[in-house]
Amino acid sequence: MARMTLDVNGKVETIDADPNMPLLYALRNELALNNPHFGCGLAQCGACTVHVDGQPVRSCVTPVSAVGNSKIVTLAGLGTPEKPHPIQKAYVEEQVPQCGYCINGWIMTAAAFLHQTKKPTEAQIKEALSGLKCRCGTHMGILRAVKRAAAMMG
Amino acid sequence: MTKMDNATHFSVSRRSLLKAGGALVVSIGTPVTLDTALAVGEAFAQGAKPPLMPDQLASFIAVNADGTVSAFFGKMDMGQGLFVAIGQMVAEELDVPFKAVKVIMGDTATSVNQGGASASTGIQLGGKQMRMAAAEARRVLVDMAAAQLGLAADALTVSDGVVHAKADPSKRASYAELIGGRYFNVQLDWNKEWGNTLYAPGKAKPKDAKDHKIVGQPIAREDIAPKVYAQEDFCTDVRRPGMVHGRMIRPAVAGSVPVKVDESSIRDIPGARVVWDNGFLGVVADKEWDAVRAADKLKVEWSDVKPPFPNQSALYDHIRNAPVRKREIGGKEVGNVDEAFKTAARVIEAEYEWPFQSHACMGPACAVVEIKDGNVTCWTGSQKPHFVRDGIALTLGVPAETVRSIWVVGPGSYGRSDADDAAMDAAVLAKAVGKPVRVQYTREQATGWDPKGPASIHRARAAVDAAGNVIAYEFTSKGFSRIDVNTNGGAPKDTLAGHFRGAELKSADGFGVPAESYEFANKRLAWETVPPLLARASPLRSAHLRDPVGPQVHFASESFIDEVAAALALDPIEFRLRHVKDPRDVAVIKAAAEKAAWQARPSPRKDQTGAKVSGRGIAYSQRNGTRCAVIAEVDIDRASGQIWARKLTVAHDCGQIINPVGIRHTVEGNIVQGVSRTLWEEVKFDAKNVTSIDWMSYPILDITGTPEAIEVVLINHPELPPTGAGEPSIRPVAAAIANAIFDATGVRIRRVPFSPDRVKQALS
């Protein structure tokens, strides 16, 4: 066990945990942040994705001790109904999710991608999101939403 | 506001809940306590809350004190926007604004067992019941208003929840004034059935479709924003005071059981405990990460058993050679098939193969069970929480009345997923350790140990006379049963906990036949089931997976119809239209053809050379009253074997459309999942166990393989009852793609999935 601090959604929190414990468990259990989700524990699906210093990271395989002072942002910290991130706004407008369990992977990955790549092509969008899983098959809606958000972000 | 209730927000005592026993005339989630609500209910003329039974209107509909309506639904929405459609149907019949209705679903304390999410009957059967209940509620309210206003009921009408005289709107009584905050005390004519077939109409007739104002509108879901802004809790997020975390341990060789468990191997992990009962083995710990570590570290000696499974490459031969446990003719044989084949000038024959497939839910199953003061509460993502209640009661040996099962949104389940198993495991662990237990499966368990969609082979043959007419058609499926374990966790024999703890087993027989309206003078459709490979606790036990056996049966039947058309050098649509007799079937085929700008010609096309070729194919089917035709336009890279299902055009007729946007999204999901199952999905196994245990070993369609376009043509029949949309459109996808591959290449692929290796091999 070790005492560590985590900077999550702009708030610094202190936890006592096994340094090898994945960040996901710290977020969900120590900090009671119900998103992100456990999907595989193998970095294969994306359901646990958070931003660490603006980059999408699979929190299910990231040891909590590896995060250091980096700034963690979860889906809850990405935007709010009052002040949404464009991809969140687009997701609502396009009515994308079915069950919604996979949502962290797509939204957090797309958000980081759209900040780096303005006016992306469809091929670039697909490449950026490759590997993420959605079992309900909302892929068409996801692509519509990412394109809509890209248009909003100019 | 129409919004799914999230039962985790309940903050009421168990005692008061049992006292209430059912539908509550409060907006759940408001600060009003249940005892208060109950007191209000008891204080008014309608008297005590009637028992939560299907013959009571109060079990389905309540008008709250503020005039809003609660609709208590014994099915649930697995992400297809069903609660919007149900809200529309209820609001329509009651003549209240859509936003005044709140649909509360999937809690055994507030709804009767309408079958849960099942067989795409949410609207078809569940909605039908809610529509009848709402119509009856309106009738009763108008009668109450008539008495109060001293007017005849037929002199009254209802606008936005206010009953008023047609001639004088100032003579009025609102629903809130008439009954708000009290219970209906109205008997319904219940057919005495539970589950999907439960039906309990009142005296009222529902509205004529021409008068519908809310039904048919593309109303958006309100649960999207909470998901997108991380404000919605899932079943994985339920936390109870004193809760510990559980993990299950499964054998490396299917069929083996623990013979020695060394609890000292996890002694250094805080709070770690073993729960071992026969083949059932789990660990709990106070902290989730400690439960993960304990499951990993626990030393277990397993019984030595003979590896139960055949070599995977011998699977289809195993099915071919296995004894038939049950054979059934679907419907009735037409003519005399055997005699007709004797007269054939030519016989066309083919055989098709479909693998085991996994639900592979986005999240491994999770459930929480709390046992307190003799009462059991389960929070589950299962699509059938009422059956989970029954299963827990039998598993723990307690009366079902003492068990409450609450559905909380989980990862989409697409049938009998691992969710029901997790609920039973949590119940066994909670009883053993005397604390609330949260069980979270691993990815390996989710994909490796969920009940599987059954593997099968399908033989088809057609007799053609000298003039080139099809005179006989025979289609026979042979495969593992789709109900080796049942469609729900309602009994120990159907759950892993039951199997591991030694419950008496009963594998039931069920399969299916093609659902179409091809008319041939002699026709026989049949199915045969074979025994499971391993009777007890098998990772290949088979059960319902979205559109149970529909994709496999229609992959084969609609591929074969195409083969016959090609053998007769006929355009695949022209051939179908010669034999399809149902006018609505004809309509979906023609609508898809028109939308896709289908060019009539026989397959295969012969104008392509080079490595990259493309083709188009059609398939169609019915499903419980719904009709669907799919045209696939497919690109094939002959060098890599890569298939891209580039464009899919779908024509869909499910009778009356309740919400077109809901259907469109549902159809899109079906098509993408159908493409995935066709191109990628196959459960791999070796002699010892399933080896598809993650997303690498059980690949699904990647976003890079997503179609460029899915065009959906919705055919509306407001004059007909609504039928299902949750599954019918997944059914024809595989055959449409197979037929397109044949069109492009002249090569017929008769085994799913069409993975690059298999396609490359087939084309070489």
PDB file of N, CA and C in Angstrom, chain A residues 68-149:
ATOM      1  N   GLY A  68       1.347   9.636 -11.650  1.00  0.00           N
ATOM      2  CA  GLY A  68       2.074  10.767 -11.066  1.00  0.00           C
ATOM      3  C   GLY A  68       1.203  11.998 -10.926  1.00  0.00           C
ATOM      4  N   ASN A  69       1.770  13.132 -11.350  1.00  0.00           N
ATOM      5  CA  ASN A  69       1.035  14.392 -11.206  1.00  0.00           C
ATOM      6  C   ASN A  69       0.214  14.734 -12.443  1.00  0.00           C
ATOM      7  N   SER A  70       0.152  13.798 -13.366  1.00  0.00           N
ATOM      8  CA  SER A  70      -0.568  14.094 -14.607  1.00  0.00           C
ATOM      9  C   SER A  70      -2.031  14.414 -14.327  1.00  0.00           C
ATOM     10  N   LYS A  71      -2.591  15.165 -15.242  1.00  0.00           N
ATOM     11  CA  LYS A  71      -4.002  15.557 -15.073  1.00  0.00           C
ATOM     12  C   LYS A  71      -4.902  14.521 -15.743  1.00  0.00           C
ATOM     13  N   ILE A  72      -5.779  13.940 -14.919  1.00  0.00           N
ATOM     14  CA  ILE A  72      -6.715  12.926 -15.424  1.00  0.00           C
ATOM     15  C   ILE A  72      -8.073  13.597 -15.660  1.00  0.00           C
ATOM     16  N   VAL A  73      -8.639  13.325 -16.824  1.00  0.00           N
ATOM     17  CA  VAL A  73     -10.006  13.790 -17.089  1.00  0.00           C
ATOM     18  C   VAL A  73     -10.842  12.579 -17.500  1.00  0.00           C
ATOM     19  N   THR A  74     -11.955  12.409 -16.811  1.00  0.00           N
ATOM     20  CA  THR A  74     -12.878  11.328 -17.182  1.00  0.00           C
ATOM     21  C   THR A  74     -14.018  11.926 -18.012  1.00  0.00           C
ATOM     22  N   LEU A  75     -14.893  11.053 -18.484  1.00  0.00           N
ATOM     23  CA  LEU A  75     -16.034  11.530 -19.268  1.00  0.00           C
ATOM     24  C   LEU A  75     -16.820  12.595 -18.497  1.00  0.00           C
ATOM     25  N   ALA A  76     -16.946  12.398 -17.186  1.00  0.00           N
ATOM     26  CA  ALA A  76     -17.696  13.355 -16.368  1.00  0.00           C
ATOM     27  C   ALA A  76     -17.012  14.724 -16.356  1.00  0.00           C
ATOM     28  N   GLY A  77     -15.699  14.727 -16.585  1.00  0.00           N
ATOM     29  CA  GLY A  77     -14.965  15.984 -16.562  1.00  0.00           C
ATOM     30  C   GLY A  77     -14.776  16.600 -17.940  1.00  0.00           C
ATOM     31  N   LEU A  78     -15.176  15.869 -18.960  1.00  0.00           N
ATOM     32  CA  LEU A  78     -14.954  16.364 -20.334  1.00  0.00           C
ATOM     33  C   LEU A  78     -15.885  17.526 -20.650  1.00  0.00           C
ATOM     34  N   GLY A  79     -17.088  17.438 -20.193  1.00  0.00           N
ATOM     35  CA  GLY A  79     -18.069  18.493 -20.446  1.00  0.00           C
ATOM     36  C   GLY A  79     -19.324  18.211 -19.662  1.00  0.00           C
ATOM     37  N   THR A  80     -20.202  19.177 -19.633  1.00  0.00           N
ATOM     38  CA  THR A  80     -21.452  19.049 -18.897  1.00  0.00           C
ATOM     39  C   THR A  80     -22.596  19.422 -19.841  1.00  0.00           C
ATOM     40  N   PRO A  81     -23.823  19.116 -19.471  1.00  0.00           N
ATOM     41  CA  PRO A  81     -24.940  19.517 -20.336  1.00  0.00           C
ATOM     42  C   PRO A  81     -24.932  21.020 -20.599  1.00  0.00           C
ATOM     43  N   GLU A  82     -24.481  21.789 -19.602  1.00  0.00           N
ATOM     44  CA  GLU A  82     -24.440  23.244 -19.774  1.00  0.00           C
ATOM     45  C   GLU A  82     -23.258  23.650 -20.644  1.00  0.00           C
ATOM     46  N   LYS A  83     -22.163  22.933 -20.496  1.00  0.00           N
ATOM     47  CA  LYS A  83     -20.951  23.292 -21.237  1.00  0.00           C
ATOM     48  C   LYS A  83     -20.363  22.022 -21.862  1.00  0.00           C
ATOM     49  N   PRO A  84     -21.045  21.502 -22.882  1.00  0.00           N
ATOM     50  CA  PRO A  84     -20.628  20.197 -23.429  1.00  0.00           C
ATOM     51  C   PRO A  84     -19.402  20.300 -24.315  1.00  0.00           C
ATOM     52  N   HIS A  85     -18.636  19.239 -24.353  1.00  0.00           N
ATOM     53  CA  HIS A  85     -17.632  19.107 -25.397  1.00  0.00           C
ATOM     54  C   HIS A  85     -18.389  18.862 -26.706  1.00  0.00           C
ATOM     55  N   PRO A  86     -17.887  19.369 -27.837  1.00  0.00           N
ATOM     56  CA  PRO A  86     -18.616  19.173 -29.103  1.00  0.00           C
ATOM     57  C   PRO A  86     -18.968  17.717 -29.392  1.00  0.00           C
ATOM     58  N   ILE A  87     -18.101  16.791 -29.030  1.00  0.00           N
ATOM     59  CA  ILE A  87     -18.416  15.385 -29.320  1.00  0.00           C
ATOM     60  C   ILE A  87     -19.576  14.907 -28.441  1.00  0.00           C
ATOM     61  N   GLN A  88     -19.674  15.429 -27.242  1.00  0.00           N
ATOM     62  CA  GLN A  88     -20.821  15.059 -26.392  1.00  0.00           C
ATOM     63  C   GLN A  88     -22.117  15.630 -26.975  1.00  0.00           C
ATOM     64  N   LYS A  89     -22.038  16.890 -27.412  1.00  0.00           N
ATOM     65  CA  LYS A  89     -23.213  17.532 -28.016  1.00  0.00           C
ATOM     66  C   LYS A  89     -23.658  16.732 -29.246  1.00  0.00           C
ATOM     67  N   ALA A  90     -22.667  16.358 -30.056  1.00  0.00           N
ATOM     68  CA  ALA A  90     -22.976  15.618 -31.289  1.00  0.00           C
ATOM     69  C   ALA A  90     -23.552  14.239 -30.966  1.00  0.00           C
ATOM     70  N   TYR A  91     -23.040  13.613 -29.922  1.00  0.00           N
ATOM     71  CA  TYR A  91     -23.542  12.299 -29.518  1.00  0.00           C
ATOM     72  C   TYR A  91     -25.020  12.364 -29.136  1.00  0.00           C
ATOM     73  N   VAL A  92     -25.390  13.422 -28.420  1.00  0.00           N
ATOM     74  CA  VAL A  92     -26.797  13.573 -28.028  1.00  0.00           C
ATOM     75  C   VAL A  92     -27.633  13.873 -29.262  1.00  0.00           C
ATOM     76  N   GLU A  93     -27.156  14.774 -30.101  1.00  0.00           N
ATOM     77  CA  GLU A  93     -27.937  15.159 -31.284  1.00  0.00           C
ATOM     78  C   GLU A  93     -28.136  13.974 -32.229  1.00  0.00           C
ATOM     79  N   GLU A  94     -27.134  13.140 -32.339  1.00  0.00           N
ATOM     80  CA  GLU A  94     -27.232  11.977 -33.232  1.00  0.00           C
ATOM     81  C   GLU A  94     -27.851  10.762 -32.537  1.00  0.00           C
ATOM     82  N   GLN A  95     -28.140  10.895 -31.239  1.00  0.00           N
ATOM     83  CA  GLN A  95     -28.763   9.773 -30.499  1.00  0.00           C
ATOM     84  C   GLN A  95     -27.948   8.491 -30.690  1.00  0.00           C
ATOM     85  N   VAL A  96     -26.655   8.585 -30.406  1.00  0.00           N
ATOM     86  CA  VAL A  96     -25.751   7.489 -30.776  1.00  0.00           C
ATOM     87  C   VAL A  96     -25.918   6.223 -29.936  1.00  0.00           C
ATOM     88  N   PRO A  97     -25.793   6.284 -28.622  1.00  0.00           N
ATOM     89  CA  PRO A  97     -25.637   5.016 -27.896  1.00  0.00           C
ATOM     90  C   PRO A  97     -26.899   4.176 -27.844  1.00  0.00           C
ATOM     91  N   GLN A  98     -26.708   2.880 -27.734  1.00  0.00           N
ATOM     92  CA  GLN A  98     -27.823   2.009 -27.356  1.00  0.00           C
ATOM     93  C   GLN A  98     -27.655   1.737 -25.860  1.00  0.00           C
ATOM     94  N   CYS A  99     -26.874   0.704 -25.489  1.00  0.00           N
ATOM     95  CA  CYS A  99     -26.705   0.495 -24.043  1.00  0.00           C
ATOM     96  C   CYS A  99     -25.796   1.554 -23.424  1.00  0.00           C
ATOM     97  N   GLY A 100     -24.831   2.038 -24.180  1.00  0.00           N
ATOM     98  CA  GLY A 100     -23.972   3.116 -23.703  1.00  0.00           C
ATOM     99  C   GLY A 100     -22.783   2.681 -22.867  1.00  0.00           C
ATOM    100  N   TYR A 101     -22.598   1.378 -22.707  1.00  0.00           N
ATOM    101  CA  TYR A 101     -21.519   0.903 -21.834  1.00  0.00           C
ATOM    102  C   TYR A 101     -20.134   1.229 -22.402  1.00  0.00           C
ATOM    103  N   CYS A 102     -20.047   1.319 -23.737  1.00  0.00           N
ATOM    104  CA  CYS A 102     -18.747   1.502 -24.397  1.00  0.00           C
ATOM    105  C   CYS A 102     -18.354   2.964 -24.528  1.00  0.00           C
ATOM    106  N   ILE A 103     -19.202   3.852 -24.083  1.00  0.00           N
ATOM    107  CA  ILE A 103     -19.165   5.251 -24.493  1.00  0.00           C
ATOM    108  C   ILE A 103     -17.846   5.964 -24.180  1.00  0.00           C
ATOM    109  N   ASN A 104     -17.202   5.607 -23.076  1.00  0.00           N
ATOM    110  CA  ASN A 104     -15.960   6.313 -22.700  1.00  0.00           C
ATOM    111  C   ASN A 104     -14.897   6.190 -23.775  1.00  0.00           C
ATOM    112  N   GLY A 105     -14.771   4.981 -24.315  1.00  0.00           N
ATOM    113  CA  GLY A 105     -13.722   4.749 -25.300  1.00  0.00           C
ATOM    114  C   GLY A 105     -13.897   5.634 -26.517  1.00  0.00           C
ATOM    115  N   TRP A 106     -15.089   5.638 -27.048  1.00  0.00           N
ATOM    116  CA  TRP A 106     -15.337   6.385 -28.285  1.00  0.00           C
ATOM    117  C   TRP A 106     -15.252   7.884 -28.054  1.00  0.00           C
ATOM    118  N   ILE A 107     -15.913   8.357 -27.008  1.00  0.00           N
ATOM    119  CA  ILE A 107     -15.967   9.809 -26.807  1.00  0.00           C
ATOM    120  C   ILE A 107     -14.592  10.349 -26.406  1.00  0.00           C
ATOM    121  N   MET A 108     -13.927   9.676 -25.480  1.00  0.00           N
ATOM    122  CA  MET A 108     -12.637  10.214 -25.013  1.00  0.00           C
ATOM    123  C   MET A 108     -11.588  10.120 -26.119  1.00  0.00           C
ATOM    124  N   THR A 109     -11.613   9.052 -26.891  1.00  0.00           N
ATOM    125  CA  THR A 109     -10.651   8.905 -27.986  1.00  0.00           C
ATOM    126  C   THR A 109     -10.940   9.912 -29.088  1.00  0.00           C
ATOM    127  N   ALA A 110     -12.228  10.058 -29.417  1.00  0.00           N
ATOM    128  CA  ALA A 110     -12.598  11.004 -30.477  1.00  0.00           C
ATOM    129  C   ALA A 110     -12.289  12.433 -30.051  1.00  0.00           C
ATOM    130  N   ALA A 111     -12.533  12.750 -28.785  1.00  0.00           N
ATOM    131  CA  ALA A 111     -12.281  14.119 -28.313  1.00  0.00           C
ATOM    132  C   ALA A 111     -10.801  14.468 -28.486  1.00  0.00           C
ATOM    133  N   ALA A 112      -9.932  13.562 -28.058  1.00  0.00           N
ATOM    134  CA  ALA A 112      -8.487  13.826 -28.183  1.00  0.00           C
ATOM    135  C   ALA A 112      -8.086  13.917 -29.656  1.00  0.00           C
ATOM    136  N   PHE A 113      -8.637  13.036 -30.460  1.00  0.00           N
ATOM    137  CA  PHE A 113      -8.329  13.028 -31.903  1.00  0.00           C
ATOM    138  C   PHE A 113      -8.764  14.331 -32.559  1.00  0.00           C
ATOM    139  N   LEU A 114      -9.971  14.791 -32.232  1.00  0.00           N
ATOM    140  CA  LEU A 114     -10.506  15.998 -32.889  1.00  0.00           C
ATOM    141  C   LEU A 114      -9.734  17.255 -32.485  1.00  0.00           C
ATOM    142  N   HIS A 115      -9.118  17.221 -31.309  1.00  0.00           N
ATOM    143  CA  HIS A 115      -8.294  18.376 -30.930  1.00  0.00           C
ATOM    144  C   HIS A 115      -7.001  18.413 -31.729  1.00  0.00           C
ATOM    145  N   GLN A 116      -6.553  17.221 -32.136  1.00  0.00           N
ATOM    146  CA  GLN A 116      -5.292  17.154 -32.887  1.00  0.00           C
ATOM    147  C   GLN A 116      -5.501  17.279 -34.390  1.00  0.00           C
ATOM    148  N   THR A 117      -6.659  16.839 -34.864  1.00  0.00           N
ATOM    149  CA  THR A 117      -6.873  16.745 -36.313  1.00  0.00           C
ATOM    150  C   THR A 117      -8.103  17.540 -36.712  1.00  0.00           C
ATOM    151  N   LYS A 118      -7.893  18.659 -37.321  1.00  0.00           N
ATOM    152  CA  LYS A 118      -9.018  19.477 -37.773  1.00  0.00           C
ATOM    153  C   LYS A 118      -9.488  18.967 -39.136  1.00  0.00           C
ATOM    154  N   LYS A 119     -10.772  19.060 -39.376  1.00  0.00           N
ATOM    155  CA  LYS A 119     -11.368  18.635 -40.648  1.00  0.00           C
ATOM    156  C   LYS A 119     -10.887  17.243 -41.091  1.00  0.00           C
ATOM    157  N   PRO A 120     -11.030  16.265 -40.244  1.00  0.00           N
ATOM    158  CA  PRO A 120     -10.535  14.927 -40.605  1.00  0.00           C
ATOM    159  C   PRO A 120     -11.361  14.288 -41.726  1.00  0.00           C
ATOM    160  N   THR A 121     -10.712  13.422 -42.477  1.00  0.00           N
ATOM    161  CA  THR A 121     -11.427  12.631 -43.473  1.00  0.00           C
ATOM    162  C   THR A 121     -12.093  11.448 -42.761  1.00  0.00           C
ATOM    163  N   GLU A 122     -13.033  10.796 -43.457  1.00  0.00           N
ATOM    164  CA  GLU A 122     -13.683   9.626 -42.868  1.00  0.00           C
ATOM    165  C   GLU A 122     -12.648   8.537 -42.561  1.00  0.00           C
ATOM    166  N   ALA A 123     -11.683   8.380 -43.457  1.00  0.00           N
ATOM    167  CA  ALA A 123     -10.652   7.353 -43.247  1.00  0.00           C
ATOM    168  C   ALA A 123      -9.820   7.673 -42.004  1.00  0.00           C
ATOM    169  N   GLN A 124      -9.518   8.946 -41.810  1.00  0.00           N
ATOM    170  CA  GLN A 124      -8.740   9.330 -40.610  1.00  0.00           C
ATOM    171  C   GLN A 124      -9.545   9.068 -39.337  1.00  0.00           C
ATOM    172  N   ILE A 125     -10.832   9.347 -39.398  1.00  0.00           N
ATOM    173  CA  ILE A 125     -11.681   9.110 -38.217  1.00  0.00           C
ATOM    174  C   ILE A 125     -11.691   7.619 -37.882  1.00  0.00           C
ATOM    175  N   LYS A 126     -11.918   6.807 -38.904  1.00  0.00           N
ATOM    176  CA  LYS A 126     -11.981   5.355 -38.667  1.00  0.00           C
ATOM    177  C   LYS A 126     -10.655   4.839 -38.112  1.00  0.00           C
ATOM    178  N   GLU A 127      -9.568   5.336 -38.669  1.00  0.00           N
ATOM    179  CA  GLU A 127      -8.241   4.891 -38.218  1.00  0.00           C
ATOM    180  C   GLU A 127      -8.032   5.273 -36.747  1.00  0.00           C
ATOM    181  N   ALA A 128      -8.448   6.505 -36.416  1.00  0.00           N
ATOM    182  CA  ALA A 128      -8.251   6.981 -35.035  1.00  0.00           C
ATOM    183  C   ALA A 128      -9.065   6.163 -34.036  1.00  0.00           C
ATOM    184  N   LEU A 129     -10.197   5.662 -34.470  1.00  0.00           N
ATOM    185  CA  LEU A 129     -11.094   4.950 -33.553  1.00  0.00           C
ATOM    186  C   LEU A 129     -10.947   3.426 -33.659  1.00  0.00           C
ATOM    187  N   SER A 130     -10.064   2.987 -34.529  1.00  0.00           N
ATOM    188  CA  SER A 130      -9.891   1.555 -34.746  1.00  0.00           C
ATOM    189  C   SER A 130      -9.499   0.852 -33.450  1.00  0.00           C
ATOM    190  N   GLY A 131     -10.079  -0.305 -33.246  1.00  0.00           N
ATOM    191  CA  GLY A 131      -9.748  -1.084 -32.050  1.00  0.00           C
ATOM    192  C   GLY A 131     -10.763  -0.922 -30.932  1.00  0.00           C
ATOM    193  N   LEU A 132     -11.459   0.200 -30.905  1.00  0.00           N
ATOM    194  CA  LEU A 132     -12.499   0.379 -29.891  1.00  0.00           C
ATOM    195  C   LEU A 132     -13.656  -0.564 -30.191  1.00  0.00           C
ATOM    196  N   LYS A 133     -14.351  -0.993 -29.155  1.00  0.00           N
ATOM    197  CA  LYS A 133     -15.434  -1.943 -29.348  1.00  0.00           C
ATOM    198  C   LYS A 133     -16.785  -1.314 -29.022  1.00  0.00           C
ATOM    199  N   CYS A 134     -17.789  -1.654 -29.826  1.00  0.00           N
ATOM    200  CA  CYS A 134     -19.196  -1.367 -29.502  1.00  0.00           C
ATOM    201  C   CYS A 134     -19.976  -2.595 -29.913  1.00  0.00           C
ATOM    202  N   ARG A 135     -20.603  -3.257 -28.944  1.00  0.00           N
ATOM    203  CA  ARG A 135     -21.285  -4.502 -29.251  1.00  0.00           C
ATOM    204  C   ARG A 135     -22.695  -4.273 -29.770  1.00  0.00           C
ATOM    205  N   CYS A 136     -23.286  -3.120 -29.447  1.00  0.00           N
ATOM    206  CA  CYS A 136     -24.641  -2.847 -29.940  1.00  0.00           C
ATOM    207  C   CYS A 136     -24.623  -2.508 -31.430  1.00  0.00           C
ATOM    208  N   GLY A 137     -23.446  -2.240 -31.986  1.00  0.00           N
ATOM    209  CA  GLY A 137     -23.370  -1.933 -33.416  1.00  0.00           C
ATOM    210  C   GLY A 137     -23.800  -0.512 -33.743  1.00  0.00           C
ATOM    211  N   THR A 138     -23.420   0.446 -32.895  1.00  0.00           N
ATOM    212  CA  THR A 138     -23.806   1.838 -33.166  1.00  0.00           C
ATOM    213  C   THR A 138     -22.768   2.559 -34.033  1.00  0.00           C
ATOM    214  N   HIS A 139     -21.960   1.806 -34.736  1.00  0.00           N
ATOM    215  CA  HIS A 139     -20.842   2.382 -35.502  1.00  0.00           C
ATOM    216  C   HIS A 139     -21.272   3.507 -36.447  1.00  0.00           C
ATOM    217  N   MET A 140     -22.419   3.318 -37.103  1.00  0.00           N
ATOM    218  CA  MET A 140     -22.864   4.338 -38.062  1.00  0.00           C
ATOM    219  C   MET A 140     -23.137   5.656 -37.335  1.00  0.00           C
ATOM    220  N   GLY A 141     -23.791   5.544 -36.193  1.00  0.00           N
ATOM    221  CA  GLY A 141     -24.088   6.734 -35.395  1.00  0.00           C
ATOM    222  C   GLY A 141     -22.818   7.384 -34.859  1.00  0.00           C
ATOM    223  N   ILE A 142     -21.868   6.559 -34.449  1.00  0.00           N
ATOM    224  CA  ILE A 142     -20.602   7.096 -33.940  1.00  0.00           C
ATOM    225  C   ILE A 142     -19.931   7.931 -35.034  1.00  0.00           C
ATOM    226  N   LEU A 143     -19.877   7.403 -36.243  1.00  0.00           N
ATOM    227  CA  LEU A 143     -19.224   8.134 -37.341  1.00  0.00           C
ATOM    228  C   LEU A 143     -19.979   9.425 -37.649  1.00  0.00           C
ATOM    229  N   ARG A 144     -21.307   9.375 -37.621  1.00  0.00           N
ATOM    230  CA  ARG A 144     -22.084  10.600 -37.855  1.00  0.00           C
ATOM    231  C   ARG A 144     -21.766  11.646 -36.781  1.00  0.00           C
ATOM    232  N   ALA A 145     -21.669  11.176 -35.536  1.00  0.00           N
ATOM    233  CA  ALA A 145     -21.425  12.115 -34.436  1.00  0.00           C
ATOM    234  C   ALA A 145     -20.027  12.720 -34.516  1.00  0.00           C
ATOM    235  N   VAL A 146     -19.036  11.907 -34.845  1.00  0.00           N
ATOM    236  CA  VAL A 146     -17.661  12.441 -34.910  1.00  0.00           C
ATOM    237  C   VAL A 146     -17.560  13.453 -36.047  1.00  0.00           C
ATOM    238  N   LYS A 147     -18.218  13.159 -37.158  1.00  0.00           N
ATOM    239  CA  LYS A 147     -18.196  14.127 -38.274  1.00  0.00           C
ATOM    240  C   LYS A 147     -18.918  15.417 -37.872  1.00  0.00           C
ATOM    241  N   ARG A 148     -20.015  15.268 -37.169  1.00  0.00           N
ATOM    242  CA  ARG A 148     -20.772  16.450 -36.728  1.00  0.00           C
ATOM    243  C   ARG A 148     -19.918  17.290 -35.765  1.00  0.00           C
ATOM    244  N   ALA A 149     -19.241  16.594 -34.839  1.00  0.00           N
ATOM    245  CA  ALA A 149     -18.388  17.321 -33.887  1.00  0.00           C
ATOM    246  C   ALA A 149     -17.225  17.993 -34.611  1.00  0.00           C
TER     247      ALA A 149
END
